[in-house]
Backbone as a printed PyTorch tensor [residue, N CA C, xyz], in Angstrom:
tensor([[[-53.1070, 164.5820, 153.5700],
         [-52.2920, 164.0900, 152.4780],
         [-52.7560, 164.6370, 151.1380]],

        [[-54.0650, 164.7580, 150.9850],
         [-54.5800, 165.2900, 149.7250],
         [-54.2040, 166.7530, 149.5840]],

        [[-54.2680, 167.5160, 150.6760],
         [-53.9260, 168.9410, 150.6150],
         [-52.4670, 169.1220, 150.2020]],

        [[-51.5920, 168.2640, 150.7190],
         [-50.1780, 168.3460, 150.3590],
         [-50.0070, 168.0610, 148.8710]],

        [[-50.7210, 167.0740, 148.3520],
         [-50.6260, 166.7390, 146.9350],
         [-51.1350, 167.8860, 146.0720]],

        [[-52.1910, 168.5550, 146.5180],
         [-52.7190, 169.6790, 145.7550],
         [-51.7260, 170.8280, 145.7100]],

        [[-50.9670, 171.0390, 146.7820],
         [-49.9700, 172.0990, 146.8080],
         [-48.8380, 171.8400, 145.8290]],

        [[-48.6050, 170.6080, 145.4790],
         [-47.4970, 170.2530, 144.5950],
         [-47.8770, 170.2830, 143.1190]],

        [[-49.1630, 170.4890, 142.8300],
         [-49.5690, 170.5410, 141.4250],
         [-48.9250, 171.7380, 140.7470]],

        [[-48.4690, 171.5610, 139.5260],
         [-47.9160, 172.7260, 138.8240],
         [-49.0230, 173.7220, 138.5070]],

        [[-48.6900, 175.0100, 138.5550],
         [-49.7010, 176.0030, 138.2140],
         [-49.9070, 176.0050, 136.7070]],

        [[-51.0900, 176.4240, 136.2960],
         [-51.3450, 176.4480, 134.8510],
         [-50.4090, 177.4270, 134.1610]],

        [[-50.0840, 177.1550, 132.9070],
         [-49.1750, 178.0600, 132.1840],
         [-49.8140, 179.4250, 131.9720]],

        [[-48.9680, 180.4120, 131.7770],
         [-49.4100, 181.7800, 131.5290],
         [-49.2990, 182.0880, 130.0450]],

        [[-50.1790, 182.9610, 129.5510],
         [-50.0610, 183.3880, 128.1580],
         [-49.2760, 184.6970, 128.0890]],

        [[-49.0570, 185.1730, 126.8700],
         [-48.2340, 186.3770, 126.6710],
         [-48.8010, 187.5870, 127.3950]],

        [[-50.0990, 187.7810, 127.3040],
         [-50.7170, 188.9500, 127.9210],
         [-50.5320, 188.9360, 129.4410]],

        [[-50.7150, 187.7700, 130.0480],
         [-50.5490, 187.6410, 131.5010],
         [-49.1150, 187.9380, 131.9180]],

        [[-48.1500, 187.4150, 131.1630],
         [-46.7410, 187.6270, 131.5020],
         [-46.3680, 189.0980, 131.3510]],

        [[-46.8030, 189.7210, 130.2690],
         [-46.5010, 191.1370, 130.0650],
         [-47.0730, 191.9780, 131.2110]],

        [[-48.2710, 191.6440, 131.6410],
         [-48.8940, 192.3820, 132.7430],
         [-48.1260, 192.1700, 134.0520]],

        [[-47.7560, 190.9260, 134.3290],
         [-47.0060, 190.6310, 135.5560],
         [-45.6520, 191.3340, 135.5820]],

        [[-44.9750, 191.3550, 134.4390],
         [-43.6430, 191.9500, 134.3670],
         [-43.6760, 193.4560, 134.1060]],

        [[-44.8830, 193.9660, 133.8760],
         [-45.0710, 195.4060, 133.6100],
         [-44.2670, 195.8540, 132.3780]],

        [[-44.3970, 195.0330, 131.3220],
         [-43.7530, 195.3520, 130.0480],
         [-44.7900, 195.2310, 128.9390]],

        [[-44.5010, 195.8120, 127.7880],
         [-45.4170, 195.7270, 126.6500],
         [-45.2460, 194.3780, 125.9410]],

        [[-46.2360, 194.0410, 125.1200],
         [-46.1370, 192.8080, 124.3400],
         [-44.9540, 192.8280, 123.3680]],

        [[-44.6710, 193.9680, 122.6960],
         [-43.4740, 193.9840, 121.8310],
         [-42.1700, 193.7720, 122.6230]],

        [[-42.1000, 194.3170, 123.8320],
         [-40.9060, 194.1030, 124.6590],
         [-40.8050, 192.6410, 125.0690]],

        [[-41.9260, 192.0320, 125.4140],
         [-41.9310, 190.6120, 125.7550],
         [-41.4340, 189.7920, 124.5680]],

        [[-41.8770, 190.1310, 123.3670],
         [-41.4310, 189.4160, 122.1680],
         [-39.9200, 189.5320, 121.9900]],

        [[-39.3800, 190.7210, 122.2260],
         [-37.9210, 190.9040, 122.1320],
         [-37.2030, 190.0220, 123.1380]],

        [[-37.7170, 189.9600, 124.3580],
         [-37.0930, 189.1440, 125.4040],
         [-37.2000, 187.6520, 125.0770]],

        [[-38.2960, 187.2550, 124.4530],
         [-38.4330, 185.8600, 124.0220],
         [-37.4150, 185.5620, 122.9180]],

        [[-37.2830, 186.4960, 121.9630],
         [-36.3580, 186.2870, 120.8490],
         [-34.9040, 186.2400, 121.2900]],

        [[-34.5470, 187.0710, 122.2970],
         [-33.1440, 187.0670, 122.7460],
         [-32.8660, 185.9830, 123.7940]],

        [[-33.9110, 185.2440, 124.1820],
         [-33.7350, 184.1150, 125.0920],
         [-33.7460, 184.4680, 126.5660]],

        [[-33.9700, 185.7270, 126.9030],
         [-33.9630, 186.0960, 128.3200],
         [-35.2430, 185.6770, 129.0430]],

        [[-36.3130, 185.4170, 128.2770],
         [-37.5420, 184.8580, 128.8380],
         [-37.8810, 183.6290, 128.0160]],

        [[-37.8910, 182.4700, 128.6930],
         [-38.1410, 181.2190, 127.9820],
         [-39.6420, 180.9630, 127.8630]],

        [[-40.0160, 180.3660, 126.7500],
         [-41.4180, 180.0460, 126.5210],
         [-41.5170, 178.7000, 125.8200]],

        [[-42.7400, 178.2040, 125.7670],
         [-43.0380, 176.9800, 125.0300],
         [-44.0750, 177.3290, 123.9870]],

        [[-43.8280, 176.9150, 122.7600],
         [-44.7790, 177.1780, 121.6910],
         [-45.5080, 175.8830, 121.3580]],

        [[-46.8260, 175.9840, 121.3530],
         [-47.6690, 174.8500, 120.9800],
         [-48.5830, 175.3610, 119.8800]],

        [[-48.2400, 175.0220, 118.6520],
         [-48.9650, 175.6020, 117.5180],
         [-48.7340, 177.1020, 117.5150]],

        [[-49.8160, 177.8620, 117.5300],
         [-49.6990, 179.3230, 117.5610],
         [-49.6730, 179.8650, 118.9820]],

        [[-49.9200, 179.0170, 119.9570],
         [-49.9430, 179.4590, 121.3520],
         [-48.5370, 179.5640, 121.9070]],

        [[-48.3220, 180.5910, 122.7060],
         [-47.0440, 180.7870, 123.3870],
         [-47.3500, 180.7620, 124.8730]],

        [[-46.7260, 179.8310, 125.5960],
         [-47.0090, 179.6520, 127.0130],
         [-45.7390, 179.7610, 127.8350]],

        [[-45.9150, 180.1770, 129.0890],
         [-44.7980, 180.3820, 130.0020],
         [-45.0930, 179.6520, 131.3100]],

        [[-44.0510, 179.0680, 131.9010],
         [-44.2070, 178.4160, 133.2000],
         [-44.2730, 179.4770, 134.2880]],

        [[-45.2660, 179.3750, 135.1480],
         [-45.4550, 180.3580, 136.2200],
         [-44.2120, 180.4250, 137.1120]],

        [[-43.6080, 179.2890, 137.4140],
         [-42.4480, 179.2690, 138.3140],
         [-41.2820, 180.0630, 137.7310]],

        [[-41.0870, 179.9930, 136.4160],
         [-40.0010, 180.7540, 135.7850],
         [-40.2840, 182.2560, 135.8220]],

        [[-41.5370, 182.6240, 135.6030],
         [-41.8990, 184.0400, 135.6340],
         [-41.7890, 184.5650, 137.0610]],

        [[-42.2140, 183.7610, 138.0440],
         [-42.0740, 184.1670, 139.4490],
         [-40.6110, 184.3940, 139.8040]],

        [[-39.7370, 183.4900, 139.3520],
         [-38.3040, 183.6300, 139.6350],
         [-37.7470, 184.8850, 138.9680]],

        [[-38.1720, 185.1530, 137.7470],
         [-37.7250, 186.3520, 137.0410],
         [-38.1970, 187.6150, 137.7680]],

        [[-39.4510, 187.5890, 138.2250],
         [-39.9910, 188.7340, 138.9560],
         [-39.2080, 188.9660, 140.2470]],

        [[-38.8730, 187.8820, 140.9380],
         [-38.1260, 188.0020, 142.1820],
         [-36.7270, 188.5680, 141.9150]],

        [[-36.0900, 188.1120, 140.8450],
         [-34.7430, 188.6050, 140.5390],
         [-34.7530, 190.0670, 140.1100]],

        [[-35.8540, 190.5120, 139.5430],
         [-35.9790, 191.9060, 139.1060],
         [-36.5840, 192.7940, 140.1940]],

        [[-36.9570, 192.2020, 141.3280],
         [-37.5150, 192.9860, 142.4260],
         [-38.9540, 193.4000, 142.2280]],

        [[-39.6810, 192.6850, 141.3530],
         [-41.0950, 192.9810, 141.1570],
         [-41.9190, 192.1580, 142.1200]],

        [[-42.9670, 192.7430, 142.6490],
         [-43.8670, 192.0290, 143.5630],
         [-45.0990, 191.5730, 142.8180]],

        [[-45.7070, 190.5100, 143.3220],
         [-46.9670, 190.0310, 142.7460],
         [-48.0450, 191.0500, 142.9660]],

        [[-48.9620, 191.1550, 142.0120],
         [-50.0840, 192.0860, 142.1480],
         [-51.1460, 191.5120, 143.0420]]])
């Protein structure tokens, strides 16, 4: 039961550098995608964070594989 609960925990958020690396895009390109709304993010103060599940879905739709 504990193992099942651990599997359901949300993964920690990703930062800009991690997302750019996963999507194989530059930081300026990531900023453009954030500004045009094609990649959603959450801003907390100066930090910009992304949900891993959303990035995984985007990678799957674009045909990118996990590293």
